[in-house]
CSV table of C-alpha atoms in Angstrom, one decimal:
chain,number,residue,atom,x,y,z
M,1,LYS,CA,4.8,26.6,21.8
M,2,VAL,CA,7.6,29.0,22.7
M,3,PRO,CA,8.2,29.4,26.4
M,4,MET,CA,7.7,33.0,27.7
M,5,ALA,CA,11.2,32.9,29.2
M,6,GLU,CA,12.7,32.5,25.7
M,7,VAL,CA,10.5,35.4,24.4
M,8,ASP,CA,11.7,37.6,27.2
M,9,ASP,CA,15.3,36.7,26.5
M,10,HIS,CA,14.9,37.7,22.9
M,11,VAL,CA,13.3,41.0,23.9
M,12,ARG,CA,16.1,41.8,26.3
M,13,ARG,CA,18.7,41.2,23.6
M,14,ILE,CA,16.8,43.6,21.3
M,15,VAL,CA,16.3,46.3,24.0
M,16,ARG,CA,20.0,45.9,25.1
M,17,ALA,CA,21.1,46.6,21.6
M,18,MET,CA,18.8,49.6,21.3
M,19,PHE,CA,20.3,51.1,24.5
M,20,ALA,CA,23.8,50.3,23.3
M,21,THR,CA,23.4,52.1,20.0
M,22,GLY,CA,21.6,55.1,21.4
M,23,VAL,CA,18.2,54.4,19.9
M,24,ILE,CA,16.4,54.8,23.2
M,25,ASP,CA,18.3,57.9,24.5
M,26,ASP,CA,18.5,59.6,21.1
M,27,PRO,CA,15.7,58.2,18.9
M,28,PRO,CA,15.8,58.9,15.1
M,29,ARG,CA,13.9,61.9,14.0
M,30,LYS,CA,12.1,62.3,10.7
M,31,SER,CA,13.6,64.9,8.4
M,32,VAL,CA,13.3,66.1,4.9
M,33,VAL,CA,15.8,64.5,2.5
M,34,ASP,CA,18.1,67.0,0.9
M,35,VAL,CA,17.9,65.8,-2.6
M,36,MET,CA,19.8,68.6,-4.2
M,37,GLY,CA,22.5,68.2,-1.6
M,38,GLY,CA,22.7,64.6,-2.5
M,39,PHE,CA,23.3,65.5,-6.2
M,40,GLU,CA,26.1,67.8,-5.1
M,41,VAL,CA,27.8,65.1,-3.1
M,42,ALA,CA,27.3,62.6,-5.9
M,43,GLN,CA,29.0,65.0,-8.3
M,44,GLN,CA,32.0,65.6,-6.0
M,45,ILE,CA,32.4,61.9,-5.5
M,46,ALA,CA,32.4,61.3,-9.3
M,47,GLU,CA,34.9,64.2,-9.9
M,48,GLN,CA,37.3,62.8,-7.3
M,49,SER,CA,37.0,59.1,-8.5
M,50,MET,CA,37.4,59.5,-12.3
M,51,VAL,CA,40.9,58.4,-13.4
M,52,LEU,CA,42.9,60.0,-16.2
M,53,LEU,CA,44.8,57.1,-17.7
M,54,LYS,CA,46.5,58.7,-20.7
M,55,ASN,CA,46.9,62.3,-21.9
M,56,VAL,CA,49.3,62.8,-24.8
M,57,SER,CA,50.4,66.3,-25.6
M,58,GLN,CA,48.0,67.7,-23.1
M,59,GLN,CA,45.0,66.8,-25.2
M,60,LEU,CA,43.0,67.4,-22.1
M,61,PRO,CA,41.6,69.6,-20.8
M,62,LEU,CA,39.9,70.7,-24.0
M,63,ASP,CA,40.7,74.3,-25.1
M,64,LEU,CA,37.6,76.2,-26.0
M,65,SER,CA,39.6,78.7,-28.0
M,66,LYS,CA,40.7,75.9,-30.4
M,67,VAL,CA,37.9,73.3,-30.4
M,68,ARG,CA,35.1,74.3,-32.7
M,69,SER,CA,33.6,70.9,-33.4
M,70,ILE,CA,33.2,67.9,-31.2
M,71,ALA,CA,32.1,64.4,-32.2
M,72,LEU,CA,30.3,62.4,-29.5
M,73,ILE,CA,30.2,58.7,-30.3
M,74,GLY,CA,28.8,55.6,-28.7
M,75,ALA,CA,27.3,54.4,-25.4
M,76,HIS,CA,24.1,56.5,-25.6
M,77,ALA,CA,26.2,59.6,-24.7
M,78,ASP,CA,23.4,61.7,-26.1
M,79,VAL,CA,20.9,60.8,-23.3
M,80,GLY,CA,22.6,59.2,-20.3
M,81,MET,CA,25.4,57.3,-18.5
M,82,LEU,CA,25.4,53.7,-17.5
M,83,SER,CA,24.9,52.6,-13.9
M,84,GLY,CA,26.4,49.5,-12.3
M,85,GLY,CA,24.0,46.8,-11.2
M,86,GLY,CA,23.4,44.9,-8.1
M,87,SER,CA,21.9,45.6,-4.7
M,88,ALA,CA,23.2,49.1,-4.6
M,89,GLN,CA,21.4,50.0,-7.9
M,90,VAL,CA,19.3,53.1,-7.4
M,91,ASP,CA,16.4,53.7,-9.8
M,92,PRO,CA,17.1,57.0,-11.6
M,93,PRO,CA,14.5,59.9,-11.5
M,94,GLY,CA,12.1,59.4,-14.3
M,95,GLY,CA,13.2,55.8,-14.9
M,96,ASN,CA,15.7,54.1,-17.3
M,97,VAL,CA,16.4,56.4,-20.2
M,98,ILE,CA,17.4,53.4,-22.4
M,99,MET,CA,14.5,51.0,-22.4
M,100,PRO,CA,15.0,47.6,-24.0
M,101,PRO,CA,12.1,46.6,-26.4
M,102,GLY,CA,9.1,45.2,-24.5
M,103,GLN,CA,10.4,46.3,-21.1
M,104,ARG,CA,8.5,48.7,-18.9
M,105,GLY,CA,10.2,50.5,-16.1
M,106,THR,CA,13.5,49.6,-14.4
M,107,VAL,CA,14.0,45.8,-14.0
M,108,TRP,CA,16.5,44.4,-11.5
M,109,GLY,CA,19.2,42.5,-13.1
M,110,HIS,CA,19.3,44.5,-16.3
M,111,PRO,CA,21.3,47.6,-17.3
M,112,VAL,CA,20.1,51.0,-16.3
M,113,TRP,CA,21.1,54.4,-17.7
M,114,PHE,CA,20.8,57.5,-15.6
M,115,PRO,CA,19.3,60.5,-17.5
M,116,THR,CA,22.6,62.2,-17.2
M,117,SER,CA,23.4,63.3,-20.8
M,118,PRO,CA,27.1,63.9,-21.5
M,119,MET,CA,26.0,65.7,-24.7
M,120,LYS,CA,23.9,68.2,-22.7
M,121,ALA,CA,26.7,68.9,-20.2
M,122,ILE,CA,29.3,69.2,-23.0
M,123,ARG,CA,27.1,71.6,-25.0
M,124,ALA,CA,26.6,73.7,-21.9
M,125,LYS,CA,30.4,74.0,-21.4
M,126,ALA,CA,31.1,74.7,-25.1
M,127,PRO,CA,28.1,76.7,-26.4
M,128,ASN,CA,30.0,78.0,-29.4
M,129,ALA,CA,31.2,74.6,-30.6
M,130,LYS,CA,29.3,72.2,-32.9
M,131,VAL,CA,28.6,69.1,-30.9
M,132,GLU,CA,27.2,66.1,-32.9
M,133,PHE,CA,26.3,62.6,-31.8
M,134,ASP,CA,26.7,59.3,-33.5
M,135,ALA,CA,25.4,56.1,-31.9
M,136,GLY,CA,28.6,54.2,-33.0
M,137,THR,CA,26.6,51.2,-34.3
M,138,ASN,CA,27.9,51.9,-37.8
M,139,VAL,CA,31.7,52.3,-37.5
M,140,GLU,CA,32.0,53.9,-40.9
M,141,SER,CA,29.5,56.6,-40.0
M,142,ALA,CA,31.2,57.2,-36.7
M,143,ALA,CA,34.6,57.5,-38.4
M,144,ALA,CA,33.2,60.0,-40.9
M,145,LEU,CA,31.8,62.2,-38.1
M,146,ALA,CA,35.1,62.0,-36.3
M,147,LYS,CA,37.1,63.0,-39.4
M,148,ALA,CA,34.9,66.1,-39.8
M,149,SER,CA,35.4,67.2,-36.2
M,150,ASP,CA,38.3,68.8,-34.3
M,151,VAL,CA,38.0,66.3,-31.4
M,152,ALA,CA,36.3,62.9,-31.2
M,153,LEU,CA,35.0,61.7,-27.8
M,154,VAL,CA,34.3,58.0,-27.9
M,155,PHE,CA,32.1,56.6,-25.1
M,156,VAL,CA,32.4,52.9,-24.5
M,157,SER,CA,30.7,50.8,-21.8
M,158,ARG,CA,30.4,47.4,-20.3
M,159,TRP,CA,27.7,46.7,-17.8
M,160,GLU,CA,28.8,44.9,-14.6
M,161,THR,CA,27.0,43.7,-11.5
M,162,GLU,CA,27.3,41.5,-8.5
M,163,GLY,CA,26.6,37.8,-8.8
M,164,ALA,CA,28.2,37.4,-12.3
M,165,ASP,CA,31.7,37.4,-13.7
M,166,THR,CA,32.7,38.9,-17.0
M,167,ASP,CA,33.9,36.2,-19.4
M,168,SER,CA,36.5,38.5,-21.0
M,169,LEU,CA,38.3,41.7,-20.5
M,170,SER,CA,37.4,42.9,-24.0
M,171,LEU,CA,34.7,45.5,-24.5
M,172,PRO,CA,31.5,44.0,-25.9
M,173,ASP,CA,29.5,44.9,-29.0
M,174,ASN,CA,32.4,45.6,-31.4
M,175,GLN,CA,33.5,48.7,-29.4
M,176,ASP,CA,37.2,47.9,-29.8
M,177,GLU,CA,36.8,48.2,-33.6
M,178,LEU,CA,34.8,51.4,-33.1
M,179,ILE,CA,37.6,53.1,-31.2
M,180,THR,CA,40.2,51.8,-33.7
M,181,LYS,CA,38.3,53.2,-36.7
M,182,VAL,CA,37.6,56.6,-35.0
M,183,ALA,CA,41.2,56.9,-33.9
M,184,ALA,CA,42.4,56.3,-37.5
M,185,ALA,CA,40.1,59.0,-38.7
M,186,ASN,CA,41.0,61.6,-36.0
M,187,PRO,CA,44.3,61.8,-34.1
M,188,HIS,CA,42.6,63.8,-31.4
M,189,THR,CA,40.5,60.9,-30.1
M,190,ILE,CA,39.6,60.7,-26.4
M,191,VAL,CA,38.1,57.5,-25.0
M,192,VAL,CA,35.7,57.7,-22.0
M,193,LEU,CA,35.2,54.3,-20.2
M,194,GLU,CA,32.0,53.5,-18.4
M,195,THR,CA,33.1,50.3,-16.8
M,196,GLY,CA,33.6,48.8,-13.4
M,197,ASN,CA,36.7,46.6,-14.0
M,198,PRO,CA,39.8,46.5,-16.1
M,199,VAL,CA,39.4,46.3,-19.9
M,200,SER,CA,41.8,45.2,-22.6
M,201,MET,CA,42.9,48.1,-24.8
M,202,PRO,CA,44.3,47.0,-28.2
M,203,TRP,CA,43.8,50.6,-29.3
M,204,ALA,CA,45.6,52.3,-26.4
M,205,ASP,CA,48.6,53.4,-28.4
M,206,HIS,CA,46.4,55.1,-31.1
M,207,VAL,CA,44.3,57.4,-29.0
M,208,SER,CA,45.4,60.7,-27.4
M,209,ALA,CA,43.6,60.4,-24.1
M,210,ILE,CA,41.8,57.8,-21.9
M,211,LEU,CA,39.5,58.7,-19.0
M,212,GLU,CA,38.0,56.0,-16.7
M,213,ALA,CA,34.7,57.4,-15.6
M,214,TRP,CA,33.4,54.2,-14.0
M,215,PHE,CA,29.7,54.2,-13.3
M,216,ALA,CA,29.4,57.9,-12.5
M,217,GLY,CA,26.0,58.1,-10.9
M,218,SER,CA,23.3,60.7,-10.7
M,219,SER,CA,25.6,63.7,-11.5
M,220,GLY,CA,28.2,61.9,-13.6
M,221,HIS,CA,27.6,64.1,-16.7
M,222,GLU,CA,28.4,67.3,-14.9
M,223,ALA,CA,31.5,65.7,-13.3
M,224,LEU,CA,32.7,64.4,-16.6
M,225,ALA,CA,32.2,67.8,-18.4
M,226,ASN,CA,34.1,69.6,-15.6
M,227,ILE,CA,37.1,67.3,-16.0
M,228,LEU,CA,37.1,67.4,-19.8
M,229,PHE,CA,37.1,71.2,-19.9
M,230,GLY,CA,39.5,71.7,-16.9
M,231,ASP,CA,37.1,73.1,-14.3
M,232,VAL,CA,38.1,70.2,-12.2
M,233,ASN,CA,41.6,68.7,-12.2
M,234,PRO,CA,41.4,64.9,-12.2
M,235,SER,CA,42.9,63.3,-9.0
M,236,GLY,CA,41.5,59.8,-9.0
M,237,LYS,CA,43.8,56.8,-8.6
M,238,LEU,CA,43.1,53.2,-9.8
M,239,PRO,CA,41.9,50.8,-7.0
M,240,ILE,CA,42.7,47.9,-9.4
M,241,THR,CA,45.4,46.9,-11.9
M,242,PHE,CA,44.8,47.0,-15.6
M,243,PRO,CA,46.8,44.0,-17.1
M,244,ARG,CA,48.4,44.1,-20.5
M,245,SER,CA,46.8,40.8,-21.4
M,246,GLU,CA,44.3,38.3,-20.2
M,247,ALA,CA,47.2,35.8,-20.3
M,248,ASP,CA,48.8,37.7,-17.4
M,249,LEU,CA,45.8,37.1,-15.0
M,250,PRO,CA,46.3,34.5,-12.2
M,251,HIS,CA,43.5,32.5,-13.9
M,252,ALA,CA,43.3,33.4,-17.5
M,253,THR,CA,40.5,30.8,-18.1
M,254,MET,CA,37.9,29.1,-16.0
M,255,VAL,CA,36.7,25.5,-16.3
M,256,LYS,CA,33.1,25.7,-17.4
M,257,PRO,CA,30.4,23.8,-15.5
M,258,PRO,CA,29.6,20.3,-16.6
M,259,PRO,CA,27.3,19.9,-19.6
M,260,GLY,CA,23.7,20.4,-18.7
M,261,THR,CA,24.4,22.5,-15.6
M,262,GLU,CA,24.9,25.8,-17.3
M,263,PRO,CA,23.2,28.7,-15.6
M,264,PRO,CA,19.8,29.7,-17.1
M,265,PRO,CA,19.8,33.1,-18.9
M,266,GLY,CA,18.5,36.2,-17.2
M,267,PRO,CA,18.6,37.5,-13.6
M,268,ASP,CA,17.6,34.1,-12.0
M,269,HIS,CA,21.1,32.6,-12.6
M,270,TRP,CA,21.7,32.7,-8.8
M,271,LYS,CA,19.0,30.0,-8.3
M,272,ARG,CA,21.6,27.4,-9.5
M,273,VAL,CA,23.5,27.9,-6.3
M,274,LEU,CA,20.4,27.0,-4.3
M,275,GLU,CA,20.0,23.9,-6.5
M,276,GLY,CA,23.6,22.9,-5.7
M,277,LEU,CA,24.9,23.4,-9.2
M,278,PRO,CA,28.5,24.6,-9.5
M,279,ALA,CA,28.9,28.1,-11.0
M,280,PHE,CA,32.4,27.3,-12.2
M,281,GLN,CA,35.5,25.5,-11.1
M,282,THR,CA,38.6,27.5,-10.2
M,283,ASN,CA,41.4,26.7,-7.8
M,284,TYR,CA,42.6,30.0,-6.4
M,285,ASP,CA,46.2,28.9,-5.8
M,286,GLU,CA,47.8,32.4,-6.0
M,287,SER,CA,47.6,32.4,-2.1
M,288,LEU,CA,48.5,35.9,-0.8
M,289,LYS,CA,49.3,37.3,-4.2
M,290,VAL,CA,45.9,39.0,-4.7
M,291,GLY,CA,45.4,42.0,-7.0
M,292,TYR,CA,48.5,44.2,-7.6
M,293,LYS,CA,50.5,41.8,-5.4
M,294,TRP,CA,50.2,39.1,-8.1
M,295,TYR,CA,51.8,41.3,-10.8
M,296,ASP,CA,54.5,42.5,-8.3
M,297,ALA,CA,55.4,39.0,-7.2
M,298,GLU,CA,55.3,37.5,-10.8
M,299,LYS,CA,57.2,40.6,-12.2
M,300,LYS,CA,54.5,41.0,-14.9
M,301,PRO,CA,54.4,44.4,-16.7
M,302,VAL,CA,51.0,46.0,-16.6
M,303,LEU,CA,49.0,48.4,-18.7
M,304,PHE,CA,48.1,50.7,-15.8
M,305,PRO,CA,49.2,49.9,-12.3
M,306,PHE,CA,47.3,49.9,-9.0
M,307,GLY,CA,47.2,53.4,-7.6
M,308,PHE,CA,47.9,55.1,-11.0
M,309,GLY,CA,46.2,58.3,-12.1
M,310,LEU,CA,47.3,61.3,-14.1
M,311,SER,CA,46.7,65.0,-13.4
M,312,TYR,CA,46.7,68.2,-15.4
M,313,THR,CA,49.7,69.2,-13.3
M,314,GLU,CA,52.9,67.4,-12.0
M,315,PHE,CA,54.0,66.5,-8.5
M,316,ALA,CA,57.4,65.8,-6.9
M,317,TYR,CA,58.3,63.9,-3.7
M,318,SER,CA,61.2,64.5,-1.4
M,319,ASP,CA,62.6,64.2,2.2
M,320,LEU,CA,61.1,61.0,3.5
M,321,LYS,CA,61.6,60.3,7.2
M,322,VAL,CA,60.3,57.1,8.8
M,323,THR,CA,59.9,57.1,12.6
M,324,LYS,CA,58.6,54.5,15.0
M,325,GLY,CA,56.7,54.6,18.2
M,326,GLU,CA,53.2,53.3,19.1
M,327,TYR,CA,52.6,53.9,15.3
M,328,VAL,CA,55.0,54.1,12.5
M,329,HIS,CA,54.9,57.6,10.8
M,330,ALA,CA,56.1,58.3,7.2
M,331,THR,CA,56.7,62.0,6.8
M,332,PHE,CA,57.6,63.5,3.4
M,333,THR,CA,57.1,66.6,1.2
M,334,VAL,CA,55.0,66.8,-1.9
M,335,ARG,CA,55.4,69.8,-4.3
M,336,ASN,CA,53.2,70.9,-7.2
M,337,THR,CA,55.7,71.5,-10.0
M,338,GLY,CA,53.1,72.5,-12.6
M,339,ASN,CA,51.1,75.5,-13.4
M,340,ARG,CA,47.7,74.3,-12.3
M,341,GLY,CA,46.3,73.7,-8.9
M,342,GLY,CA,45.5,70.1,-8.1
M,343,ALA,CA,45.3,67.3,-5.6
M,344,GLU,CA,47.7,64.4,-5.3
M,345,ILE,CA,47.0,61.1,-3.5
M,346,ALA,CA,50.3,60.2,-2.0
M,347,GLU,CA,50.6,56.5,-1.4
M,348,VAL,CA,52.8,54.7,1.2
M,349,TYR,CA,53.8,51.0,0.7
M,350,ALA,CA,55.6,48.6,3.1
M,351,SER,CA,57.8,45.6,2.5
M,352,LEU,CA,57.8,43.2,5.4
M,353,PRO,CA,60.8,41.1,6.6
M,354,PRO,CA,61.6,38.2,4.3
M,355,THR,CA,60.8,35.7,7.0
M,356,THR,CA,57.1,36.6,6.7
M,357,ALA,CA,57.0,35.2,3.1
M,358,GLU,CA,54.7,38.0,2.1
M,359,PRO,CA,54.3,39.5,-1.4
M,360,PRO,CA,56.9,42.3,-2.2
M,361,LYS,CA,54.9,45.2,-0.9
M,362,ARG,CA,51.5,46.2,0.4
M,363,LEU,CA,49.6,49.5,0.6
M,364,VAL,CA,49.6,50.7,4.2
M,365,GLY,CA,48.5,54.4,4.0
M,366,TRP,CA,47.8,57.4,1.9
M,367,SER,CA,47.0,61.1,2.1
M,368,ARG,CA,45.1,63.4,-0.3
M,369,VAL,CA,47.1,66.7,-0.7
M,370,GLN,CA,45.6,69.8,-2.3
M,371,LEU,CA,48.4,72.1,-3.7
M,372,ARG,CA,48.5,75.4,-5.6
M,373,PRO,CA,51.0,75.8,-8.4
M,374,GLY,CA,54.5,75.8,-6.9
M,375,GLU,CA,53.2,75.0,-3.4
M,376,SER,CA,54.9,72.4,-1.2
M,377,LYS,CA,53.4,70.6,1.9
M,378,GLU,CA,54.8,68.3,4.5
M,379,VAL,CA,52.7,65.2,4.7
M,380,SER,CA,52.6,62.7,7.6
M,381,VAL,CA,50.9,59.3,7.2
M,382,GLU,CA,50.3,57.3,10.4
M,383,ILE,CA,50.5,53.5,9.8
M,384,GLU,CA,48.6,51.3,12.1
M,385,PRO,CA,50.4,48.2,13.5
M,386,LEU,CA,47.7,45.9,12.0
M,387,PHE,CA,48.8,47.0,8.5
M,388,LEU,CA,52.3,45.7,9.2
M,389,SER,CA,51.2,42.4,10.7
M,390,VAL,CA,50.6,38.9,9.4
M,391,PHE,CA,48.0,36.5,10.8
M,392,ASP,CA,49.4,33.8,13.1
M,393,SER,CA,47.0,30.9,12.6
M,394,ALA,CA,48.4,29.0,15.6
M,395,ARG,CA,47.7,32.0,17.9
M,396,HIS,CA,44.6,33.1,16.1
M,397,ALA,CA,45.9,36.7,16.1
M,398,TRP,CA,47.7,39.3,14.0
M,399,GLN,CA,51.4,39.4,14.8
M,400,GLN,CA,54.2,41.8,13.9
M,401,THR,CA,57.3,40.0,12.9
M,402,PRO,CA,60.6,41.4,14.3
M,403,GLY,CA,62.9,42.7,11.6
M,404,GLU,CA,63.5,45.5,9.0
M,405,TYR,CA,60.4,47.1,7.5
M,406,LYS,CA,61.0,49.0,4.3
M,407,PHE,CA,58.8,51.9,3.2
M,408,MET,CA,58.2,53.4,-0.2
M,409,VAL,CA,56.3,56.5,-1.1
M,410,GLY,CA,55.0,57.9,-4.4
M,411,GLY,CA,52.1,58.4,-6.7
M,412,SER,CA,51.3,54.8,-7.7
M,413,SER,CA,52.4,51.3,-6.9
M,414,ASP,CA,55.1,51.3,-9.6
M,415,SER,CA,56.2,55.0,-9.1
M,416,LEU,CA,57.7,55.1,-5.6
M,417,PRO,CA,60.7,57.5,-5.6
M,418,LEU,CA,61.2,57.7,-1.8
M,419,ASN,CA,62.5,54.9,0.3
M,420,GLY,CA,63.2,54.4,4.0
M,421,SER,CA,63.2,51.7,6.7
M,422,VAL,CA,63.0,51.0,10.4
M,423,GLN,CA,63.7,48.1,12.7
M,424,LEU,CA,60.6,46.8,14.5
M,425,LYS,CA,60.5,44.4,17.4
């Protein structure tokens, strides 16, 4: 039996939280969900997050006056685009457009494709071009279609989700060979990646363009077509590093679980955790060198660095001034030196005093700048003291170490043309 005093205490806690968060004074109201507005926002997010990784000889955007035939190859690009898995997975309208044999409806823990057909969106953008699809399961057939086309768009994918690690950076299902064969057949080969993490690219030097589309969501096909044909200038930057090789990773291999304790197949693999079975054995001994900081500290060259992303125009940086006060401010000028309007995400990094024993640099701020051709803008990035601090375990608090703080500004973690510094106490 629970004492009434304890029940009252629990009720008071709940009611107190309701008052504190405004639920009592301003209760939630029922409203009609703006579905179409949601699609518009999803498209804008997809357009701003896709990252152009390579673009030789301005292969992109596609020129409708020159492109008369387009080969679409692989990854079910005729009917949909892949969604990432996990708790944030949203069932698409109408259900999964790629249904595995014997499966009915969307099943948690299995890949889902949104009914967002890249082929449909591309045909709408290029009504006078011949757009043909090949599944890519037969590389010779795909190469033949590519050879007969002005441009080859190869869609490749790797489904990823929470609760599971990829065992390799390679693309599954022979997709590396598919790209290699298509690129050999057509020098105007563009690769569209539908992935959630870095992939190895043994074919990178042989294709003319690479676009990381990620898991593009409910309006991904429209966003993709807008970027491919230049209605939207790509502005996304990588939130991760793409290494040159798996050997450059902090932990290139993992020790497998003991024999007999391997996870069961299917979505119930998480149950092994409840049963006390080890998922894998890894000693994370890289300490503070996480992500891009690892490659910086170890001086490892990378395929595409953290913060990297190309545009259909060019940007120049100048006139850095670093000032201190309650906050440090990095003020500089960004200029669009190309002939297209576009957005640049200017990134600010800091190097802490050597006594902190921190990695070489850390991202401390950024600003998205929209610029017309030839336009310049002064940008000021405010840097919070927390971002320049290290955790003092003895004091259980974040502390700023006295000394010289160096600041670097540019378009990615390895392209930082501006430098400045201040002394902080």
